[in-house]
């Protein structure tokens, strides 16, 4: 009975959010196509002139702008089936129903007034406002050094490129929004925040906007911050933080997966055709590849790591050298500063588990991460943030 009571808020918020997602998509498709047609056409002309995957200044795979997907997003603003009503059009999204396409809720109304050049500027402006706001909260609720590590980690994702591509922006918006909600409410409420419910909602919202870009950042970064806060506030030891890590990850994963399933069910009910067979086929392809795109799971990790480290296409990464370099740096820091007590160090260890999440994602979603490594590599900001936070946390402070 108690377990059922614990599940009740999850079921309630799930039903409410699915309804909100569905209704918001329907409402924006009530906007007459004639209101946005001109701005869509002119925006597509701009992106077509730039090319599907332009590289502006870094001249590396890590700096590719995904105009191909952005053009797809713009093309999806105009329903191709005139016989569809607003509900059908919002679910079909031009025969691409397996994703929610939540960006339409923002992009479609704004396209009434703006073209892509103007929306890129507004998107960049909003990105930095939310980024600095979230960093300020990390400094306020944790400490300034944590905020510095957070900023460094996010900055490693080639922000000059991220802020010019709508597909790249969405997961960062969800990340920043999640951190702002989490840290604004942390320690402020009379009733403690239900963190598992928080991650469940975050997973749902990420799925609503996501194209499998790098969704794991919306779980990993907030989770690392929370694990650090729990140790600082003497709320958790190693076992407590490990259970919290697993519970939070499961909650996020269920929110993400069940939101996807809801869209497939809605597609069947609204469109009268089953997309499950096609969707399962795509899932199998993403998990296992095919003859044309055979899987190389370790190669996928190398590709993503090379893109993140800005290594040239023919460059070679030696895992032994990377591990040795990290070991030497960590050893020097330990000798100079010394470690905190074993209990405290152990309590921070689950952070390293979270730091490994991007590589777990690459191994599971190997086909997608192998083909699209030139943007999926950004998931590794979780690794950088987790490792830096762990090292900084287990070293004694000078006053000790």
mmCIF file of N, CA and C in Angstrom, residues 56-58 61-66 120-121 123-135 147-173 175-176 214 217 221 307-308 310 374-375 377-382 384:
data_model
loop_
_atom_site.group_PDB
_atom_site.id
_atom_site.type_symbol
_atom_site.label_atom_id
_atom_site.label_comp_id
_atom_site.label_asym_id
_atom_site.label_seq_id
_atom_site.Cartn_x
_atom_site.Cartn_y
_atom_site.Cartn_z
ATOM 1 N N UNK A 56 32.224 26.522 -39.648
ATOM 2 C CA UNK A 56 32.531 27.934 -39.805
ATOM 3 C C UNK A 56 33.963 28.325 -39.455
ATOM 4 N N UNK A 57 34.504 27.819 -38.340
ATOM 5 C CA UNK A 57 35.813 28.335 -37.946
ATOM 6 C C UNK A 57 36.760 27.315 -37.351
ATOM 7 N N UNK A 58 36.287 26.290 -36.666
ATOM 8 C CA UNK A 58 37.209 25.336 -36.048
ATOM 9 C C UNK A 58 37.715 24.284 -37.038
ATOM 10 N N UNK A 61 35.291 18.009 -37.003
ATOM 11 C CA UNK A 61 33.974 17.406 -36.871
ATOM 12 C C UNK A 61 33.234 17.959 -35.659
ATOM 13 N N UNK A 62 33.956 18.303 -34.634
ATOM 14 C CA UNK A 62 33.343 18.785 -33.400
ATOM 15 C C UNK A 62 32.676 20.144 -33.566
ATOM 16 N N UNK A 63 32.922 20.822 -34.688
ATOM 17 C CA UNK A 63 32.377 22.166 -34.883
ATOM 18 C C UNK A 63 31.335 22.217 -35.993
ATOM 19 N N UNK A 64 30.815 21.063 -36.399
ATOM 20 C CA UNK A 64 29.795 21.034 -37.451
ATOM 21 C C UNK A 64 28.479 21.594 -36.912
ATOM 22 N N UNK A 65 27.847 22.442 -37.720
ATOM 23 C CA UNK A 65 26.506 22.936 -37.408
ATOM 24 C C UNK A 65 25.502 22.056 -38.151
ATOM 25 N N UNK A 66 24.551 21.499 -37.424
ATOM 26 C CA UNK A 66 23.625 20.536 -38.020
ATOM 27 C C UNK A 66 22.445 21.248 -38.686
ATOM 28 N N UNK A 120 18.123 32.714 -34.284
ATOM 29 C CA UNK A 120 19.440 32.279 -33.814
ATOM 30 C C UNK A 120 19.979 33.257 -32.771
ATOM 31 N N UNK A 121 19.771 34.534 -33.028
ATOM 32 C CA UNK A 121 20.247 35.538 -32.067
ATOM 33 C C UNK A 121 19.487 35.407 -30.748
ATOM 34 N N UNK A 123 17.953 32.791 -29.630
ATOM 35 C CA UNK A 123 18.332 31.526 -29.018
ATOM 36 C C UNK A 123 19.657 31.620 -28.296
ATOM 37 N N UNK A 124 20.628 32.300 -28.907
ATOM 38 C CA UNK A 124 21.932 32.504 -28.275
ATOM 39 C C UNK A 124 21.789 33.331 -26.999
ATOM 40 N N UNK A 125 20.986 34.387 -27.072
ATOM 41 C CA UNK A 125 20.784 35.250 -25.912
ATOM 42 C C UNK A 125 20.166 34.482 -24.759
ATOM 43 N N UNK A 126 19.126 33.696 -25.044
ATOM 44 C CA UNK A 126 18.474 32.901 -24.001
ATOM 45 C C UNK A 126 19.426 31.858 -23.432
ATOM 46 N N UNK A 127 20.252 31.257 -24.291
ATOM 47 C CA UNK A 127 21.220 30.263 -23.832
ATOM 48 C C UNK A 127 22.128 30.848 -22.759
ATOM 49 N N UNK A 128 22.714 31.998 -23.013
ATOM 50 C CA UNK A 128 23.670 32.569 -22.056
ATOM 51 C C UNK A 128 22.983 33.085 -20.796
ATOM 52 N N UNK A 129 21.757 33.582 -20.935
ATOM 53 C CA UNK A 129 21.017 34.014 -19.741
ATOM 54 C C UNK A 129 20.789 32.819 -18.810
ATOM 55 N N UNK A 130 20.293 31.712 -19.372
ATOM 56 C CA UNK A 130 20.027 30.525 -18.560
ATOM 57 C C UNK A 130 21.316 29.892 -18.051
ATOM 58 N N UNK A 131 22.369 29.905 -18.868
ATOM 59 C CA UNK A 131 23.660 29.334 -18.478
ATOM 60 C C UNK A 131 24.243 30.087 -17.278
ATOM 61 N N UNK A 132 24.291 31.399 -17.372
ATOM 62 C CA UNK A 132 24.861 32.189 -16.276
ATOM 63 C C UNK A 132 23.984 32.143 -15.030
ATOM 64 N N UNK A 133 22.675 32.089 -15.226
ATOM 65 C CA UNK A 133 21.753 31.970 -14.093
ATOM 66 C C UNK A 133 22.000 30.655 -13.360
ATOM 67 N N UNK A 134 22.096 29.553 -14.108
ATOM 68 C CA UNK A 134 22.334 28.252 -13.471
ATOM 69 C C UNK A 134 23.704 28.209 -12.799
ATOM 70 N N UNK A 135 24.725 28.814 -13.435
ATOM 71 C CA UNK A 135 26.066 28.841 -12.834
ATOM 72 C C UNK A 135 26.062 29.657 -11.541
ATOM 73 N N UNK A 147 30.978 26.083 -9.338
ATOM 74 C CA UNK A 147 30.447 26.804 -10.494
ATOM 75 C C UNK A 147 31.504 26.947 -11.579
ATOM 76 N N UNK A 148 32.750 27.162 -11.171
ATOM 77 C CA UNK A 148 33.845 27.261 -12.152
ATOM 78 C C UNK A 148 33.992 25.949 -12.913
ATOM 79 N N UNK A 149 33.945 24.831 -12.206
ATOM 80 C CA UNK A 149 34.056 23.525 -12.859
ATOM 81 C C UNK A 149 32.870 23.266 -13.782
ATOM 82 N N UNK A 150 31.701 23.712 -13.370
ATOM 83 C CA UNK A 150 30.499 23.586 -14.197
ATOM 84 C C UNK A 150 30.634 24.384 -15.489
ATOM 85 N N UNK A 151 31.080 25.616 -15.362
ATOM 86 C CA UNK A 151 31.250 26.477 -16.541
ATOM 87 C C UNK A 151 32.306 25.908 -17.482
ATOM 88 N N UNK A 152 33.423 25.427 -16.926
ATOM 89 C CA UNK A 152 34.479 24.843 -17.752
ATOM 90 C C UNK A 152 33.970 23.622 -18.517
ATOM 91 N N UNK A 153 33.193 22.795 -17.838
ATOM 92 C CA UNK A 153 32.688 21.569 -18.473
ATOM 93 C C UNK A 153 31.737 21.892 -19.614
ATOM 94 N N UNK A 154 30.785 22.781 -19.372
ATOM 95 C CA UNK A 154 29.838 23.147 -20.421
ATOM 96 C C UNK A 154 30.555 23.851 -21.568
ATOM 97 N N UNK A 155 31.548 24.676 -21.239
ATOM 98 C CA UNK A 155 32.285 25.419 -22.264
ATOM 99 C C UNK A 155 33.072 24.498 -23.192
ATOM 100 N N UNK A 156 33.369 23.284 -22.738
ATOM 101 C CA UNK A 156 34.115 22.342 -23.575
ATOM 102 C C UNK A 156 33.284 21.803 -24.728
ATOM 103 N N UNK A 157 32.012 22.181 -24.801
ATOM 104 C CA UNK A 157 31.095 21.668 -25.834
ATOM 105 C C UNK A 157 31.034 22.557 -27.063
ATOM 106 N N UNK A 158 32.012 23.456 -27.236
ATOM 107 C CA UNK A 158 32.030 24.367 -28.399
ATOM 108 C C UNK A 158 30.755 25.210 -28.441
ATOM 109 N N UNK A 159 30.619 26.088 -27.456
ATOM 110 C CA UNK A 159 29.390 26.851 -27.310
ATOM 111 C C UNK A 159 29.129 27.787 -28.478
ATOM 112 N N UNK A 160 30.185 28.237 -29.149
ATOM 113 C CA UNK A 160 29.991 29.103 -30.311
ATOM 114 C C UNK A 160 29.183 28.394 -31.386
ATOM 115 N N UNK A 161 29.323 27.062 -31.447
ATOM 116 C CA UNK A 161 28.571 26.262 -32.418
ATOM 117 C C UNK A 161 27.189 25.911 -31.868
ATOM 118 N N UNK A 162 27.133 25.551 -30.599
ATOM 119 C CA UNK A 162 25.861 25.155 -29.972
ATOM 120 C C UNK A 162 24.812 26.249 -30.120
ATOM 121 N N UNK A 163 25.218 27.478 -29.915
ATOM 122 C CA UNK A 163 24.251 28.583 -29.894
ATOM 123 C C UNK A 163 23.771 29.003 -31.273
ATOM 124 N N UNK A 164 24.289 28.371 -32.340
ATOM 125 C CA UNK A 164 23.823 28.697 -33.692
ATOM 126 C C UNK A 164 22.956 27.594 -34.284
ATOM 127 N N UNK A 165 22.668 26.557 -33.501
ATOM 128 C CA UNK A 165 21.935 25.403 -34.026
ATOM 129 C C UNK A 165 20.796 25.045 -33.078
ATOM 130 N N UNK A 166 19.572 25.075 -33.578
ATOM 131 C CA UNK A 166 18.411 24.836 -32.727
ATOM 132 C C UNK A 166 18.421 23.436 -32.128
ATOM 133 N N UNK A 167 18.833 22.430 -32.918
ATOM 134 C CA UNK A 167 18.854 21.068 -32.395
ATOM 135 C C UNK A 167 19.792 20.953 -31.205
ATOM 136 N N UNK A 168 20.937 21.632 -31.275
ATOM 137 C CA UNK A 168 21.912 21.562 -30.186
ATOM 138 C C UNK A 168 21.426 22.275 -28.932
ATOM 139 N N UNK A 169 20.588 23.287 -29.108
ATOM 140 C CA UNK A 169 20.183 24.128 -27.977
ATOM 141 C C UNK A 169 19.210 23.438 -27.028
ATOM 142 N N UNK A 170 18.322 22.583 -27.561
ATOM 143 C CA UNK A 170 17.186 22.125 -26.760
ATOM 144 C C UNK A 170 17.597 21.390 -25.483
ATOM 145 N N UNK A 171 18.557 20.459 -25.592
ATOM 146 C CA UNK A 171 18.964 19.711 -24.401
ATOM 147 C C UNK A 171 19.633 20.615 -23.379
ATOM 148 N N UNK A 172 20.370 21.621 -23.844
ATOM 149 C CA UNK A 172 20.984 22.561 -22.910
ATOM 150 C C UNK A 172 19.926 23.407 -22.211
ATOM 151 N N UNK A 173 18.891 23.802 -22.936
ATOM 152 C CA UNK A 173 17.804 24.540 -22.294
ATOM 153 C C UNK A 173 17.158 23.707 -21.188
ATOM 154 N N UNK A 175 18.577 21.234 -19.553
ATOM 155 C CA UNK A 175 19.580 21.127 -18.485
ATOM 156 C C UNK A 175 19.576 22.369 -17.610
ATOM 157 N N UNK A 176 19.668 23.546 -18.229
ATOM 158 C CA UNK A 176 19.724 24.788 -17.450
ATOM 159 C C UNK A 176 18.439 24.988 -16.663
ATOM 160 N N UNK A 214 21.936 14.641 -27.098
ATOM 161 C CA UNK A 214 22.782 14.217 -25.971
ATOM 162 C C UNK A 214 21.954 14.350 -24.693
ATOM 163 N N UNK A 217 22.914 14.548 -20.589
ATOM 164 C CA UNK A 217 23.403 15.702 -19.824
ATOM 165 C C UNK A 217 22.330 16.207 -18.863
ATOM 166 N N UNK A 221 24.459 16.058 -15.107
ATOM 167 C CA UNK A 221 24.914 17.285 -14.446
ATOM 168 C C UNK A 221 24.132 17.566 -13.162
ATOM 169 N N UNK A 307 36.387 13.729 -31.071
ATOM 170 C CA UNK A 307 35.643 14.947 -31.399
ATOM 171 C C UNK A 307 35.666 15.922 -30.233
ATOM 172 N N UNK A 308 35.505 15.389 -29.022
ATOM 173 C CA UNK A 308 35.485 16.239 -27.829
ATOM 174 C C UNK A 308 36.847 16.881 -27.586
ATOM 175 N N UNK A 310 39.038 17.556 -29.823
ATOM 176 C CA UNK A 310 39.451 18.312 -31.010
ATOM 177 C C UNK A 310 40.656 17.675 -31.689
ATOM 178 N N UNK A 374 29.715 13.589 -34.219
ATOM 179 C CA UNK A 374 30.106 14.994 -34.316
ATOM 180 C C UNK A 374 29.193 15.938 -33.523
ATOM 181 N N UNK A 375 28.114 15.387 -32.931
ATOM 182 C CA UNK A 375 27.404 16.165 -31.920
ATOM 183 C C UNK A 375 27.130 15.371 -30.645
ATOM 184 N N UNK A 377 29.149 13.711 -29.036
ATOM 185 C CA UNK A 377 30.320 13.817 -28.148
ATOM 186 C C UNK A 377 30.082 14.774 -26.990
ATOM 187 N N UNK A 378 29.149 15.687 -27.139
ATOM 188 C CA UNK A 378 28.913 16.693 -26.084
ATOM 189 C C UNK A 378 28.369 16.076 -24.794
ATOM 190 N N UNK A 379 27.901 14.843 -24.873
ATOM 191 C CA UNK A 379 27.462 14.158 -23.644
ATOM 192 C C UNK A 379 28.596 14.057 -22.638
ATOM 193 N N UNK A 380 29.833 14.122 -23.115
ATOM 194 C CA UNK A 380 30.994 13.947 -22.234
ATOM 195 C C UNK A 380 31.250 15.131 -21.314
ATOM 196 N N UNK A 381 30.463 16.191 -21.434
ATOM 197 C CA UNK A 381 30.580 17.255 -20.433
ATOM 198 C C UNK A 381 30.202 16.710 -19.060
ATOM 199 N N UNK A 382 29.348 15.673 -19.032
ATOM 200 C CA UNK A 382 29.012 15.007 -17.764
ATOM 201 C C UNK A 382 30.258 14.356 -17.183
ATOM 202 N N UNK A 384 33.459 15.150 -17.745
ATOM 203 C CA UNK A 384 34.404 16.178 -17.301
ATOM 204 C C UNK A 384 33.952 16.778 -15.972
#
